[in-house]
Amino acid sequence: MTRFSFRGLVYALVILLGLLSAAPNILPDSMRQHVPQWYSQHTLSLGLDLQGGSHLLLEADTDALFARQLDTYSSALFSDLREQNIRYVKHASKQGLSVQFTLSNPDDFYKVKQRASEVAMQSDGSSALLLTQQGTAPKGNASKGISQKGNVIVLELTEEYQAAVVKDAINRSLEVVRKRLDETGLTEPSVTRQGSDAILVQMPGISDPANVKALLGTTAQMRFHWQTQVSNSESFIRADINDRQYLLEKHVALEGEHITDAAAVFSPETSQPVVTFRLDNEGARQFATMTKNNIGRVLAVVLDDTVVTAPVINSVIPGGRGEITGSFTMSEAQDVALMLRTGALPVPLHIIEERTVGPDLGSDAIETGVKSGIAGALGVLVFMLAIYGRWGAIASLALTVNMALVFGVLTLFGATLTLPGIAGLILTMGMAVDANILINERIREETKKGRPAGSALKIGFEKAFGTIVDSNFTTLIAVSLLFVFGSGPVKGFAVTIAIGLITSLFTSVALTKLLMQRATKKHQREPINLSSPLLTMADKLGPFNFLKSKKLALSVSLILTLCSMAIFFKPGLQYGVDFTGGTMMEISAPQLSTEQLRTVLKEHHFEDIAIQEYGAKNQYLLRAPVSEQSNALSNIEANTGASTEANTVATQGSNIEVLKQVIQDADSTVVFNKVDVVGPKVSDGFADLSILALLIAGGGMLAYLWFQFEAHFATAALLTVLLDLTKTIGFIALTGIEFNLTAVAALLALIGYSINDKVVVLDRVRELLRISPERSLADIINEAVNSTLSRTVFTSLTTLLALLPMALVGGDAVSSFAVPMVFAVVIGTSSTLFITSSLLHMLGKRREQRGKAQLRPTAEEVKASLAHIP
């Protein structure tokens, strides 16, 4: 009794902590005033798709970074060679990411190598393991490289050094971006590293990030250069905003990194906005010295290759204070001051992906998600009550606690709730039911054998536990890859399912067992009454001979798979902008009909944009590929006389601004509910990672099942999952559902769900083989499938009940997840019954022909056999 009470106390504390963590999400305003502020504000954050906001992916311009590093290094090396009297042809030329120059004496190459190593050590302190004459770097921590091609010497950065430079630049850029966003007063912006050379910025609540984009896209590299009258390799030309050109020394007189503070003020002399700045001690000393020695010369202040001011130095400027004048508005001056305060970006950042979700969409999405979620949850709970009666009520209570614990853990970790996250919650509930059904079915089996309540509970839970662990673990292997390769909402989906599977182990195995033991405490010696009309109907199912038509089943499955593969190639999948790159807009244009909108776009050379009526009247979904945006912008610039250079450097962001302006000119009341802009380079990465995730998922589950069962068990399960996967992809292609990251989430969830279904059957086959190894394999497989048939059917129905509301009323936001999953549940259930069993029988028979046992001996069997050896 003491042990039972202590266990109950521990469970109660765990549940209480979970509920307390989740409670702030539903506290009414009247109660929030009576609890500590730190507690009431500890709630789930809403993602961009629920609250509205902006998502920007910024890619580092590594070529510019490498070019600057190479230029700095080569300039230092050339100065050193001149000091060492090593002669070379001065017309040094850059070829891509390398610098080439010609030695007057080829025999000086080894001296140059030595000097290159010394310069590298002096410039950054790294060892200079140089390139070989074949141009390949030796293994080690190489920095700069030098090689010889006849009389021509080639300087380049080795791959190791490039990787180190990019890592350092991205890490420093993260801090600069965070500081800039903090200075703007944005609430809780998220700034994270994405891959090796990109930064992801998410800003909930920001629907038009034009100012933020300009702020983050400006490098703000400020340098001071003296004007010169001599045009040579040591000088360069820069212009100001009025196109007035200045010939400047390449040598940097003073770096902007010495600026410690900057502010936008009105000049007392001109009453125009100016930027004042203050230098650190070292910068102030350098500034005083350089101005003292260069009175009468022009000092240009260059900000990102543009001369913002170029005053004549009339006297010494002590104290480390200065003023930047220019044709600033106050807003522009404030932005410049902000960037100078927060520091320059060490590498240019370009926006290659932009997603904007309007707040109007957020409220609709929340309402839709909540409605479909409640409908799915109620459907599952009612179905459990209909199947198992009061035992179903215990399972439903455990499921409710499970969902509360999921919310509690998500809140505790500071997670962000997104629409795919809501989908994950509903799917988690549907899959968590499987553990409760497994337990109830095992208890039913023991009750049918005549066992009393206490014994039936004990043995039923013991037998179900191993199956639950195996099925949940294999599902976690697949779902964990969503977190590894995914971003934003997809990661939220993965985290939700993972937490749900872990908490369901506690609620189904621990909490349910405790409640059942409590319910049968006074009836330990009496049989448990597990009966209902649905269970009576389930008991009348079968027994079926699932192997009787195995050749037909395999043939039909193979034909469907081949047809799915054919559909995949033609007409193919309708890829979303995540994979194709381009633009997707959801707009409300009250003054434009579909035909009028199409005409407006064609008149402005946006011919290939697909227009789809979406939602209510005068709401449209526009899709444009990357090539269409570029072509349209080229045509517009050709007609307006814009420069070719401007066209070549136009980014995806500028393209979409042109498109938005065209629509706004036609309808001034237009509302852009959602805008997605994805660059093609990001899309390629998404596609590659998606394929890689599927391959790794398959390999990981194969290894686990091989270890837990046998090779032919694992092969049968994985081949069936592969067939399920191909059919689902064919279904997506056939129905024209947009294939985006949410659809990828559905495919990976399918892997987890399908393998979970197969593991239950495989576990029963293994159990029966241990009990009666002398029976025929066909009989054992048929008995295993029939004995788990009611569990398979009930689990599939509850999962469908959780998914159908999302598929029917969830809207486009989750349809690319829910609809394929409904199909996947149907096809996965049928494949479990007919395909996995048939493949396992075929592979098992081949194993018998080779004289191998179906299962490896257990440790107890090995020990027993060794005991009989004299």
mmCIF file of C-alpha atoms in Angstrom, residues 345-478:
data_model
loop_
_atom_site.group_PDB
_atom_site.id
_atom_site.type_symbol
_atom_site.label_atom_id
_atom_site.label_comp_id
_atom_site.label_asym_id
_atom_site.label_seq_id
_atom_site.Cartn_x
_atom_site.Cartn_y
_atom_site.Cartn_z
ATOM 1 C CA LEU A 345 28.479 43.461 -40.849
ATOM 2 C CA PRO A 346 31.698 41.569 -41.555
ATOM 3 C CA VAL A 347 30.125 40.123 -44.701
ATOM 4 C CA PRO A 348 27.359 41.386 -47.022
ATOM 5 C CA LEU A 349 24.001 39.671 -46.428
ATOM 6 C CA HIS A 350 21.454 39.179 -49.200
ATOM 7 C CA ILE A 351 17.798 38.300 -48.599
ATOM 8 C CA ILE A 352 17.113 35.082 -50.522
ATOM 9 C CA GLU A 353 13.896 34.004 -48.818
ATOM 10 C CA GLU A 354 11.061 36.150 -47.540
ATOM 11 C CA ARG A 355 7.783 35.042 -46.006
ATOM 12 C CA THR A 356 5.182 37.518 -44.847
ATOM 13 C CA VAL A 357 1.953 36.525 -43.143
ATOM 14 C CA GLY A 358 -0.658 39.187 -42.524
ATOM 15 C CA PRO A 359 -2.417 39.353 -39.156
ATOM 16 C CA ASP A 360 -5.816 38.798 -40.813
ATOM 17 C CA LEU A 361 -4.668 35.337 -41.833
ATOM 18 C CA GLY A 362 -3.467 34.690 -38.304
ATOM 19 C CA SER A 363 -6.897 35.019 -36.675
ATOM 20 C CA ASP A 364 -8.502 32.808 -39.326
ATOM 21 C CA ALA A 365 -5.759 30.237 -38.965
ATOM 22 C CA ILE A 366 -6.156 30.113 -35.197
ATOM 23 C CA GLU A 367 -9.927 29.694 -35.476
ATOM 24 C CA THR A 368 -9.589 26.974 -38.102
ATOM 25 C CA GLY A 369 -6.881 25.167 -36.164
ATOM 26 C CA VAL A 370 -8.808 25.259 -32.898
ATOM 27 C CA LYS A 371 -12.037 24.054 -34.506
ATOM 28 C CA SER A 372 -10.411 21.167 -36.359
ATOM 29 C CA GLY A 373 -8.387 20.306 -33.266
ATOM 30 C CA ILE A 374 -11.394 20.206 -30.968
ATOM 31 C CA ALA A 375 -13.399 18.196 -33.484
ATOM 32 C CA GLY A 376 -10.601 15.660 -33.882
ATOM 33 C CA ALA A 377 -10.025 15.364 -30.146
ATOM 34 C CA LEU A 378 -13.736 14.905 -29.374
ATOM 35 C CA GLY A 379 -14.013 12.302 -32.103
ATOM 36 C CA VAL A 380 -11.159 10.283 -30.600
ATOM 37 C CA LEU A 381 -12.505 10.505 -27.027
ATOM 38 C CA VAL A 382 -16.060 9.546 -28.033
ATOM 39 C CA PHE A 383 -14.778 6.604 -30.061
ATOM 40 C CA MET A 384 -12.706 5.319 -27.128
ATOM 41 C CA LEU A 385 -15.770 5.486 -24.878
ATOM 42 C CA ALA A 386 -17.820 3.626 -27.484
ATOM 43 C CA ILE A 387 -15.240 0.832 -27.704
ATOM 44 C CA TYR A 388 -14.230 0.182 -24.098
ATOM 45 C CA GLY A 389 -16.852 1.843 -21.918
ATOM 46 C CA ARG A 390 -15.492 2.887 -18.520
ATOM 47 C CA TRP A 391 -12.059 1.534 -19.476
ATOM 48 C CA GLY A 392 -12.280 3.816 -22.480
ATOM 49 C CA ALA A 393 -13.043 6.652 -20.067
ATOM 50 C CA ILE A 394 -9.802 5.887 -18.229
ATOM 51 C CA ALA A 395 -7.950 5.892 -21.547
ATOM 52 C CA SER A 396 -9.624 9.170 -22.515
ATOM 53 C CA LEU A 397 -8.601 10.726 -19.193
ATOM 54 C CA ALA A 398 -5.032 9.562 -19.800
ATOM 55 C CA LEU A 399 -5.145 11.053 -23.321
ATOM 56 C CA THR A 400 -6.423 14.374 -21.964
ATOM 57 C CA VAL A 401 -3.641 14.459 -19.395
ATOM 58 C CA ASN A 402 -1.195 13.579 -22.160
ATOM 59 C CA MET A 403 -2.263 16.567 -24.257
ATOM 60 C CA ALA A 404 -2.011 18.837 -21.203
ATOM 61 C CA LEU A 405 1.506 17.543 -20.528
ATOM 62 C CA VAL A 406 2.472 18.197 -24.150
ATOM 63 C CA PHE A 407 1.314 21.806 -23.823
ATOM 64 C CA GLY A 408 3.103 22.056 -20.489
ATOM 65 C CA VAL A 409 6.411 20.793 -21.862
ATOM 66 C CA LEU A 410 6.146 23.015 -24.959
ATOM 67 C CA THR A 411 5.473 26.025 -22.728
ATOM 68 C CA LEU A 412 8.322 25.097 -20.383
ATOM 69 C CA PHE A 413 10.760 24.936 -23.314
ATOM 70 C CA GLY A 414 9.533 28.260 -24.708
ATOM 71 C CA ALA A 415 8.352 26.649 -27.943
ATOM 72 C CA THR A 416 6.471 28.465 -30.680
ATOM 73 C CA LEU A 417 3.088 27.103 -31.745
ATOM 74 C CA THR A 418 2.443 26.983 -35.502
ATOM 75 C CA LEU A 419 -0.266 25.478 -37.696
ATOM 76 C CA PRO A 420 1.837 22.383 -38.442
ATOM 77 C CA GLY A 421 2.380 22.241 -34.683
ATOM 78 C CA ILE A 422 -1.405 22.076 -34.181
ATOM 79 C CA ALA A 423 -1.482 19.335 -36.810
ATOM 80 C CA GLY A 424 1.206 17.539 -34.843
ATOM 81 C CA LEU A 425 -0.855 17.791 -31.670
ATOM 82 C CA ILE A 426 -3.868 16.190 -33.317
ATOM 83 C CA LEU A 427 -1.779 13.460 -34.940
ATOM 84 C CA THR A 428 -0.044 12.863 -31.610
ATOM 85 C CA MET A 429 -3.397 12.267 -29.965
ATOM 86 C CA GLY A 430 -4.452 9.845 -32.676
ATOM 87 C CA MET A 431 -1.210 7.886 -32.418
ATOM 88 C CA ALA A 432 -1.145 7.979 -28.609
ATOM 89 C CA VAL A 433 -4.479 6.152 -28.657
ATOM 90 C CA ASP A 434 -2.627 3.183 -30.154
ATOM 91 C CA ALA A 435 -0.816 2.512 -26.883
ATOM 92 C CA ASN A 436 -4.086 2.499 -24.933
ATOM 93 C CA ILE A 437 -5.731 0.227 -27.497
ATOM 94 C CA LEU A 438 -2.762 -2.161 -27.367
ATOM 95 C CA ILE A 439 -3.044 -2.362 -23.572
ATOM 96 C CA ASN A 440 -6.807 -2.880 -23.595
ATOM 97 C CA GLU A 441 -6.576 -5.525 -26.297
ATOM 98 C CA ARG A 442 -3.863 -7.389 -24.382
ATOM 99 C CA ILE A 443 -5.961 -7.264 -21.213
ATOM 100 C CA ARG A 444 -8.945 -8.548 -23.215
ATOM 101 C CA GLU A 445 -6.899 -11.489 -24.460
ATOM 102 C CA GLU A 446 -5.834 -12.415 -20.941
ATOM 103 C CA THR A 447 -9.406 -12.031 -19.679
ATOM 104 C CA LYS A 448 -10.631 -14.414 -22.401
ATOM 105 C CA LYS A 449 -8.148 -16.970 -21.060
ATOM 106 C CA GLY A 450 -10.011 -16.825 -17.738
ATOM 107 C CA ARG A 451 -7.530 -14.721 -15.807
ATOM 108 C CA PRO A 452 -8.893 -12.515 -12.984
ATOM 109 C CA ALA A 453 -8.519 -8.744 -13.031
ATOM 110 C CA GLY A 454 -5.220 -8.504 -11.140
ATOM 111 C CA SER A 455 -3.446 -11.100 -13.249
ATOM 112 C CA ALA A 456 -4.943 -9.870 -16.537
ATOM 113 C CA LEU A 457 -3.791 -6.328 -15.817
ATOM 114 C CA LYS A 458 -0.285 -7.399 -14.849
ATOM 115 C CA ILE A 459 0.323 -9.706 -17.809
ATOM 116 C CA GLY A 460 -1.503 -7.464 -20.270
ATOM 117 C CA PHE A 461 0.648 -4.445 -19.414
ATOM 118 C CA GLU A 462 3.843 -6.512 -19.494
ATOM 119 C CA LYS A 463 3.109 -7.863 -22.976
ATOM 120 C CA ALA A 464 2.023 -4.478 -24.322
ATOM 121 C CA PHE A 465 5.001 -2.596 -22.936
ATOM 122 C CA GLY A 466 7.630 -4.086 -25.256
ATOM 123 C CA THR A 467 5.471 -3.477 -28.319
ATOM 124 C CA ILE A 468 4.766 0.132 -27.278
ATOM 125 C CA VAL A 469 8.470 0.851 -26.763
ATOM 126 C CA ASP A 470 9.463 -0.701 -30.111
ATOM 127 C CA SER A 471 6.749 1.094 -32.088
ATOM 128 C CA ASN A 472 7.300 4.478 -30.411
ATOM 129 C CA PHE A 473 11.060 4.289 -30.779
ATOM 130 C CA THR A 474 10.933 3.480 -34.478
ATOM 131 C CA THR A 475 8.480 6.352 -34.949
ATOM 132 C CA LEU A 476 10.803 8.694 -33.056
ATOM 133 C CA ILE A 477 13.694 7.741 -35.347
ATOM 134 C CA ALA A 478 11.709 8.933 -38.372
#
